[in-house]
CSV table of C-alpha atoms in Angstrom, one decimal:
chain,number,residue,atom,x,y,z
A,8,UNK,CA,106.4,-159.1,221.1
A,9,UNK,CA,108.5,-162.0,219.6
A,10,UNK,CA,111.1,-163.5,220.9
A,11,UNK,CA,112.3,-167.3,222.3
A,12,UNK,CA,108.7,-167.8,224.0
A,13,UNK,CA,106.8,-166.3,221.0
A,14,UNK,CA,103.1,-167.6,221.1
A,15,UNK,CA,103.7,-170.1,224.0
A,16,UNK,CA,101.0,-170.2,227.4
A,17,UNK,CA,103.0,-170.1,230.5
A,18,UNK,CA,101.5,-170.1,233.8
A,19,UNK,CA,104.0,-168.5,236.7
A,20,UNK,CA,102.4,-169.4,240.2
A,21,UNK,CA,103.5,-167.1,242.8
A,22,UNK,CA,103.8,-164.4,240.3
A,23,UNK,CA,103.2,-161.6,241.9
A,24,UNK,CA,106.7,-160.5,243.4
A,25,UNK,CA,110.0,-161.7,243.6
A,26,UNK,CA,111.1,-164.4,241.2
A,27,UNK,CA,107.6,-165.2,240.1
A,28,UNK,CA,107.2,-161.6,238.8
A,29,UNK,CA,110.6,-161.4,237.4
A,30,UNK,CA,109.9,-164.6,235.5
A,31,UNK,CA,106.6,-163.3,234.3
A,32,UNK,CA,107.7,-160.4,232.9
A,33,UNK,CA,110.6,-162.3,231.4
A,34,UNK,CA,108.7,-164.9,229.6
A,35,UNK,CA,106.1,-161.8,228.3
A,36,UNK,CA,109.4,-159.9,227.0
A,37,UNK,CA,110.0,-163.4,224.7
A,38,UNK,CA,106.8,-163.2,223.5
A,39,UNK,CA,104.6,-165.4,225.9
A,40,UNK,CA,101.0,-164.7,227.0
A,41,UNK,CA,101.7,-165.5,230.7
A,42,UNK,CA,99.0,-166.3,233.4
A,43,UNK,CA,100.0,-164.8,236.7
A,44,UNK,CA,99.4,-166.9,239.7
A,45,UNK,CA,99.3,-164.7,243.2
A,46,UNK,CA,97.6,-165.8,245.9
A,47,UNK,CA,98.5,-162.1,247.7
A,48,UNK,CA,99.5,-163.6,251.2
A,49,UNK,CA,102.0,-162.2,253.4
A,50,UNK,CA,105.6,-163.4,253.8
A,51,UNK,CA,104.0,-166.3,256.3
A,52,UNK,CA,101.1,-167.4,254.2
A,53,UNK,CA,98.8,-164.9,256.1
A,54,UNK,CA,96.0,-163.0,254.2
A,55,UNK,CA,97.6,-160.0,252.6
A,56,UNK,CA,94.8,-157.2,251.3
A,57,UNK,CA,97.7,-156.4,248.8
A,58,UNK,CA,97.0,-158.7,245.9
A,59,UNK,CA,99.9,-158.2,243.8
A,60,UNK,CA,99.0,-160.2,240.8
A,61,UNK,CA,96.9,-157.7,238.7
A,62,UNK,CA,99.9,-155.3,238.3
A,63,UNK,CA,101.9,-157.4,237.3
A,64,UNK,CA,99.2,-158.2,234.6
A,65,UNK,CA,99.1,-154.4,234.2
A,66,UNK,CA,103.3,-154.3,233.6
A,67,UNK,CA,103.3,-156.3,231.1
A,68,UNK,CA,100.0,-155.0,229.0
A,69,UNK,CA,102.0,-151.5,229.4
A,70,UNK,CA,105.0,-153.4,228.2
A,71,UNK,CA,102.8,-154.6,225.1
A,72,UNK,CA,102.7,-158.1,226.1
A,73,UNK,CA,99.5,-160.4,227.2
A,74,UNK,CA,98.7,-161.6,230.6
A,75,UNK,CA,95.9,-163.2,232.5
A,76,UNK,CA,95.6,-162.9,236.8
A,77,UNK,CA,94.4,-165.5,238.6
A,78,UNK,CA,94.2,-165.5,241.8
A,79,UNK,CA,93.1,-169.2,243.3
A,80,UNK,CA,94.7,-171.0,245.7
A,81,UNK,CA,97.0,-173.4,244.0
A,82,UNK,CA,97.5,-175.5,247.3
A,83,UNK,CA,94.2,-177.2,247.0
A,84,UNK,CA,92.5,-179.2,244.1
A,85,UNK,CA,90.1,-176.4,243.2
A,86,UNK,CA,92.5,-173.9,242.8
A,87,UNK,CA,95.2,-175.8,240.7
A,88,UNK,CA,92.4,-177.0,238.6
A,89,UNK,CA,91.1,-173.3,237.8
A,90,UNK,CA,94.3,-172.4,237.1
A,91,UNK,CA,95.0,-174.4,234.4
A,92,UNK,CA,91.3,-173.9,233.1
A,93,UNK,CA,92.1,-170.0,233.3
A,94,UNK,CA,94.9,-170.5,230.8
A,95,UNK,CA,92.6,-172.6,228.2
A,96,UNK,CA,89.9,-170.5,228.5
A,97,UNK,CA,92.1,-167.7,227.8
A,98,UNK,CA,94.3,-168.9,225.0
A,99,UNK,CA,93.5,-171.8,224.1
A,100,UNK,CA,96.1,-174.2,225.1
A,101,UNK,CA,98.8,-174.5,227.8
A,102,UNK,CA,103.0,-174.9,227.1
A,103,UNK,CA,104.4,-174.3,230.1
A,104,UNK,CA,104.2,-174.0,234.0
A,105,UNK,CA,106.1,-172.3,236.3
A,106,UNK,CA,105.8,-173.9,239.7
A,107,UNK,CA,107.4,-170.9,242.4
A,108,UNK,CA,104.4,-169.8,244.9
A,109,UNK,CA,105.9,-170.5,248.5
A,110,UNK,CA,106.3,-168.5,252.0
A,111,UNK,CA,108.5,-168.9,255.0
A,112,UNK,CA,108.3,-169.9,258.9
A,113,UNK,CA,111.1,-170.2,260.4
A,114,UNK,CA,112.0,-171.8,263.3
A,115,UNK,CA,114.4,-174.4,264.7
A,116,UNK,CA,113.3,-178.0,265.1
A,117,UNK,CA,112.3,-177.8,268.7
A,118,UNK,CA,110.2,-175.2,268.4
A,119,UNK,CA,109.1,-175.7,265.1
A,120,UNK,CA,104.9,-176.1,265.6
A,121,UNK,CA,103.1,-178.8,263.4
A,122,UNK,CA,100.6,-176.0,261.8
A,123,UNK,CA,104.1,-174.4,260.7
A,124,UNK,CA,105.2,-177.4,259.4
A,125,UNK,CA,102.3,-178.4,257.6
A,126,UNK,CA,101.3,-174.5,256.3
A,127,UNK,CA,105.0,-174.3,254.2
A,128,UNK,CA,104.8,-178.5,253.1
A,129,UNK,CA,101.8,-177.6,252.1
A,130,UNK,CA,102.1,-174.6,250.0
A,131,UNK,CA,105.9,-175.7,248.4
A,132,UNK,CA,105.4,-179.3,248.0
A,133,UNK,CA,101.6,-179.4,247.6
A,134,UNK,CA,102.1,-176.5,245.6
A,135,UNK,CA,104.2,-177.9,243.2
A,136,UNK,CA,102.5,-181.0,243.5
A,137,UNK,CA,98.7,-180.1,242.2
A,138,UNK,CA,99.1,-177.8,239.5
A,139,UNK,CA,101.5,-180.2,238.2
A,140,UNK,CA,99.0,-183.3,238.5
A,141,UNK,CA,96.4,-181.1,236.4
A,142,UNK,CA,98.2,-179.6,233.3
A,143,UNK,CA,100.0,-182.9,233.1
A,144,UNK,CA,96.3,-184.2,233.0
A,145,UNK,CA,95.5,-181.6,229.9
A,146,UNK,CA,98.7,-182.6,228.2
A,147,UNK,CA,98.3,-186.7,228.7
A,148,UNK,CA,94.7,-185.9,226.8
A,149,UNK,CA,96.4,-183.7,224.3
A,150,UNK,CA,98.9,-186.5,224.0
A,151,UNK,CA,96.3,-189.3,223.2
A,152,UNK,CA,93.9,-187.2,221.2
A,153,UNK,CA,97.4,-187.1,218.7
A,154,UNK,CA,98.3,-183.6,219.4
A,155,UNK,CA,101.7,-184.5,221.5
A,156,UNK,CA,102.6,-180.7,223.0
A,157,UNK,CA,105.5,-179.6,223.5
A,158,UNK,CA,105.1,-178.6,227.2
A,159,UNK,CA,107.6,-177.8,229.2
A,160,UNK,CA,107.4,-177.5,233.6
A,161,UNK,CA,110.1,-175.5,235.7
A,162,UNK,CA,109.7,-176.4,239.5
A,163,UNK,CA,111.5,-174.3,241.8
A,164,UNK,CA,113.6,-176.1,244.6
A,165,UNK,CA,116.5,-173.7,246.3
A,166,UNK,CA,119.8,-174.3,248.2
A,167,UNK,CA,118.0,-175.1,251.3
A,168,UNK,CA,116.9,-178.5,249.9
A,169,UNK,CA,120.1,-179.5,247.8
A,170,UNK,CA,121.9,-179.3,251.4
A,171,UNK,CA,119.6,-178.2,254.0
A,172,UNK,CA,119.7,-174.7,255.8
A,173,UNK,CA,119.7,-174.3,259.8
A,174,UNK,CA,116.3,-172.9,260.9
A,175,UNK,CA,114.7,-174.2,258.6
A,176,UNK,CA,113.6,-178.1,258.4
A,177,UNK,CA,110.2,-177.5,257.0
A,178,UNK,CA,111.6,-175.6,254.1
A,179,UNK,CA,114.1,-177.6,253.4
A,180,UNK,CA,112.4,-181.0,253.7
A,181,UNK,CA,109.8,-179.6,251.4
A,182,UNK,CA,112.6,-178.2,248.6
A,183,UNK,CA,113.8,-181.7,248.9
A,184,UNK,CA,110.8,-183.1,248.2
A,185,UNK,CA,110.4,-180.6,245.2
A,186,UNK,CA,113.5,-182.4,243.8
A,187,UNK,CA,112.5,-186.3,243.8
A,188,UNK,CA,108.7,-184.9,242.6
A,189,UNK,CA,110.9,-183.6,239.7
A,190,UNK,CA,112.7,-186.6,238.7
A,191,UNK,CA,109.9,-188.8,239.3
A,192,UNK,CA,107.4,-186.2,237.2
A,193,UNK,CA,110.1,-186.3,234.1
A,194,UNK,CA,110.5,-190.0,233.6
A,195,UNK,CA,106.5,-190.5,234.0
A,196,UNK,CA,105.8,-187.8,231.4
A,197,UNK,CA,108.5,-187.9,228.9
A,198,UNK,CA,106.0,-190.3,227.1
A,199,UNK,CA,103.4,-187.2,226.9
A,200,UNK,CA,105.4,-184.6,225.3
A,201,UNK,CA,106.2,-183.1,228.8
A,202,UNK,CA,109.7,-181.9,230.6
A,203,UNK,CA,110.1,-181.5,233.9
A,204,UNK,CA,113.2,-179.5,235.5
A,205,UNK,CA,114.1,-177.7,238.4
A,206,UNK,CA,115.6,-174.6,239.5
A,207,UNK,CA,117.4,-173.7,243.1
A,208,UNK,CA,118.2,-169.9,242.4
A,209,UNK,CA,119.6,-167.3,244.8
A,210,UNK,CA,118.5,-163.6,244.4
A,211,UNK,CA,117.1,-161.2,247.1
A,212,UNK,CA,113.4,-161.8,247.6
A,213,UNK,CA,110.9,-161.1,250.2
A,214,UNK,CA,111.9,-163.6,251.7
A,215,UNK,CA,115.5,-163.4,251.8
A,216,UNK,CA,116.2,-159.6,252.0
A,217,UNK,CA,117.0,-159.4,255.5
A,218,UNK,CA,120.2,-162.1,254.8
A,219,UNK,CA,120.9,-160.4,251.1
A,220,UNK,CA,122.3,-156.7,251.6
A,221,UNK,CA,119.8,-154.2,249.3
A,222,UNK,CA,122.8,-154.2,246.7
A,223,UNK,CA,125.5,-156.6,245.6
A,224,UNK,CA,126.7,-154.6,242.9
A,225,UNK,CA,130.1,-154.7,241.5
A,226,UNK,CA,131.5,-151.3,241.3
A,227,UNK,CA,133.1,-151.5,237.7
A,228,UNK,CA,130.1,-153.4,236.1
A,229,UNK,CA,126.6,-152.0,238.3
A,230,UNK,CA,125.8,-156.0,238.2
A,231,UNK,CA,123.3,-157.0,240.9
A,232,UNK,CA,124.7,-160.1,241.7
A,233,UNK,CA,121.4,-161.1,243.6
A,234,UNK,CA,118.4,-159.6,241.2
A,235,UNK,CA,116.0,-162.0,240.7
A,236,UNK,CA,116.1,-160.7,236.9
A,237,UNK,CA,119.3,-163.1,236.8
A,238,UNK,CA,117.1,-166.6,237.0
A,239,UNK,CA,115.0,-165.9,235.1
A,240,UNK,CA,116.4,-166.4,231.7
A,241,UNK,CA,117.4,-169.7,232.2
A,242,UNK,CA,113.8,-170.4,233.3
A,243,UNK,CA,112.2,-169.1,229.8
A,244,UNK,CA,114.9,-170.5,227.9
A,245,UNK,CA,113.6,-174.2,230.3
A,246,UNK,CA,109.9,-173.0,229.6
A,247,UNK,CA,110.5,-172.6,225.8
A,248,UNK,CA,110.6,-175.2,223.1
A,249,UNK,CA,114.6,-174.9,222.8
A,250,UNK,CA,114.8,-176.7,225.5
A,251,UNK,CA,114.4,-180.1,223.8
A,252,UNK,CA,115.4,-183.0,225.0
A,253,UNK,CA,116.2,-181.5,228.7
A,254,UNK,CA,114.6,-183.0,231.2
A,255,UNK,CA,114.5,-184.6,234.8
A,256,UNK,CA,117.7,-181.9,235.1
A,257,UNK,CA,118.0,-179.2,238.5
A,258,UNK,CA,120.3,-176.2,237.9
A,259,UNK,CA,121.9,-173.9,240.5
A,260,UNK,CA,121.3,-170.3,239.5
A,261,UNK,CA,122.8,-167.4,241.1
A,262,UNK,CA,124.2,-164.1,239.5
A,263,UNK,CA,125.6,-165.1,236.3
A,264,UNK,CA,126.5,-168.5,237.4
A,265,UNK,CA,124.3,-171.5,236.5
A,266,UNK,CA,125.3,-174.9,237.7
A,267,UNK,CA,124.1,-178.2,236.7
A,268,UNK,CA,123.7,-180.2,240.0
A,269,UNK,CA,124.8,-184.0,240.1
A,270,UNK,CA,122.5,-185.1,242.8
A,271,UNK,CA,122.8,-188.3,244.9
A,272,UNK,CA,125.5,-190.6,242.8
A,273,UNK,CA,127.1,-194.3,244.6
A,274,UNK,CA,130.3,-193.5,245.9
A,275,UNK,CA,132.9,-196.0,247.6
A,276,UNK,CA,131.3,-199.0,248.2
A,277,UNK,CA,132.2,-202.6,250.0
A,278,UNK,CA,130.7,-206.1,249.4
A,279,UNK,CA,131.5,-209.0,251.9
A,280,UNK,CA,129.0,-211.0,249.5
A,281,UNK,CA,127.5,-211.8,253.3
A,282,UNK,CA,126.2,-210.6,256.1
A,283,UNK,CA,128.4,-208.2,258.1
A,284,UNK,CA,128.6,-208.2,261.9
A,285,UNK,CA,127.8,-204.7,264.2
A,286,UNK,CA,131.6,-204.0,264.2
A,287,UNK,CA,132.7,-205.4,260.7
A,288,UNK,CA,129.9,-202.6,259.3
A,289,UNK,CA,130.8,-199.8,261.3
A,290,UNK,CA,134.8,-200.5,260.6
A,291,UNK,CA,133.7,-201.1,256.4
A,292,UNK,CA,131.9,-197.7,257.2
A,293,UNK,CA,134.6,-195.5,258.4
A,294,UNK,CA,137.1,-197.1,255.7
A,295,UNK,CA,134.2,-195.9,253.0
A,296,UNK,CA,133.5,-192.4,254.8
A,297,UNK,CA,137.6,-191.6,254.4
A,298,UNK,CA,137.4,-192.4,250.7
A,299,UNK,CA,134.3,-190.0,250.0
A,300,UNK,CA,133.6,-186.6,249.2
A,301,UNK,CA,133.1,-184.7,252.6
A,302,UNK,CA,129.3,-183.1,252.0
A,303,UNK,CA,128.5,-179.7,251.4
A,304,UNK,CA,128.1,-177.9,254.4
A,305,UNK,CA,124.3,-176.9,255.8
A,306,UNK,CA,122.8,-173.3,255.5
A,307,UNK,CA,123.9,-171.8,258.7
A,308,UNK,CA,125.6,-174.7,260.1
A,309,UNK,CA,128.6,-174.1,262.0
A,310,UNK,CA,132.0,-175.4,260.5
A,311,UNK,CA,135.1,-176.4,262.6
A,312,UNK,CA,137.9,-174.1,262.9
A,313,UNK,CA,140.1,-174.5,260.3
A,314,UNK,CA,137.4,-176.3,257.3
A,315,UNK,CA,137.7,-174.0,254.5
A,316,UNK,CA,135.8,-176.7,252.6
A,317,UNK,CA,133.0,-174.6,249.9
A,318,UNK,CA,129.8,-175.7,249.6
A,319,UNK,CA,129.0,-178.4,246.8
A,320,UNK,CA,128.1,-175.4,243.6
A,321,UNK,CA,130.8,-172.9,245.5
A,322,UNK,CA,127.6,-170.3,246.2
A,323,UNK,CA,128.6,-168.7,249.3
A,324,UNK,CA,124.9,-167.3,250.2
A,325,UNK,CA,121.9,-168.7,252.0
A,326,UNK,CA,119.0,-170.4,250.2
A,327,UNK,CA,116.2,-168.9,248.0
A,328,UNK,CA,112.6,-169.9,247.2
């Protein structure tokens, strides 16, 4: 196969199902030899006797492509450290890494339990976090041994932490996280040969088909609005050398619309030169908060009768891993 990834090493963590398989098999149709990351847990991080990761392996050998399963836990030191050794030892070097693994529990804040807030921190931001520290590790050596790579990483954020989605503060705060891990991972490694962007799709997964109906197809064109097919080539095309010179970027991807996302940027602003009093800031405040942008509104967030306001990107459905 040959193709926009031809010859490149891309790890896809999570890999498995959903968008992780989707983007596996994507990057192995552009030419890629792709290790596939799937721990085989359930939708809520529970063992899962299903281990989805060698069939996916399997689709894309039948396919005519080349592919690697591993199967560690990428959460913890050991795991994100065999995962980048499985892609040396089995090609050689490493391009490119896919950061997607993640799982849901749900609940609202008051009866959100600390071992589910720590279980979905763990495996999003963690997650992200530790396979990250140790190919960036391989590609800082590659970098000073005078082979400077041209590596690419694509960490997956969603809707949830752009503008936060009711039920789900754990998710959300970790997403978020994903993003300022992003920025702060492209400006440290630019210097290495290494870009870092992120993704916040929206396509029905595990863990979002019971809010996506089975089928948003348009009748005239059979397009599944909500395949998680549609991310994925903007995630090879990230994970591929032609990507040069993008970096510390998130995009918005859902259906055929990508958006480039603007993030946190100074609006209205007031300066006494001196220190306000209680009342003067609260007054300077409200003066400020009428001259803004109203925010996008939250995930499942009830909005007043009458507020037609869209949300920031215009997507009108919930958030995605």
């Amino acid at each position: 196969m040959t193709g926009i990834a031809d010859g490149r090493v891309v790890i896809v963590t999570g890999a498995g199902r959903g968008l992780g398989r989707a983007h596996a098999l994507a990057f192995a149709a552009e030419g890629a030899n792709v290790v596939v990351n799937d721990l085989g847990v359930g939708l809520d991080g529970t063992p899962d006797p299903d281990s989805p990761a060698a069939r996916v392996v399997d689709e894309i050998r039948a396919a005519g492509g080349e592919a690697t399963a591993h199967a560690g836990d990428i959460a913890t030191g050991e795991g994100a450290a065999s995962l980048v050794a499985t892609a040396l030892e089995a090609y050689g070097h490493l391009d490119a890494l896919v950061n997607n693994a993640g799982f849901l529990r749900d609940r609202m804040l008051v009866n959100l339990d600390e071992d589910d807030w720590d279980a979905v921190v763990r495996v999003h931001l963690k997650g992200h976090f530790l396979p990250l520290k140790h190919a960036a590790a391989h590609w800082r050596a590659e970098a000073k041994a005078g082979r400077t790579p041209s590596a690419r990483v694509v960490n997956t954020s969603s809707g949830a932490g752009l503008l936060g989605s009711v039920g789900q503060g754990n998710y959300s705060a970790a997403k978020a996280g994903i993003l300022a891990l992003t920025m702060v991972a492209a400006a440290e490694l630019g210097r290495y040969g290494v870009q870092v962007n992120a993704v916040a799709p929206a396509a029905r997964t595990r863990m979002t088909e019971r809010t996506f109906a089975e089928t948003m197809a348009a009748p005239d064109t059979g397009f599944d609005a909500m395949s998680p097919q549609n991310v994925s080539p903007l995630v090879v095309w990230l994970g591929s050398a032609a990507s040069e010179a993008v970096t510390g970027r998130v995009f918005e991807v859902e259906g055929g619309r990508i958006t480039v996302m603007e993030g946190w940027r100074p609006g209205p602003t007031a300066d006494k030169s001196a220190r306000w009093t209680p009342a003067e800031a609260g007054e300077t405040a409200r003066k400020l908060l009428a001259a803004a942008e109203p925010p996008g509104a939250v995930y499942g967030a009830e909005q007043p009768p009458g507020d037609t306001r869209r949300r920031r990107s215009g997507t009108t459905g919930p958030p995605c891993p």
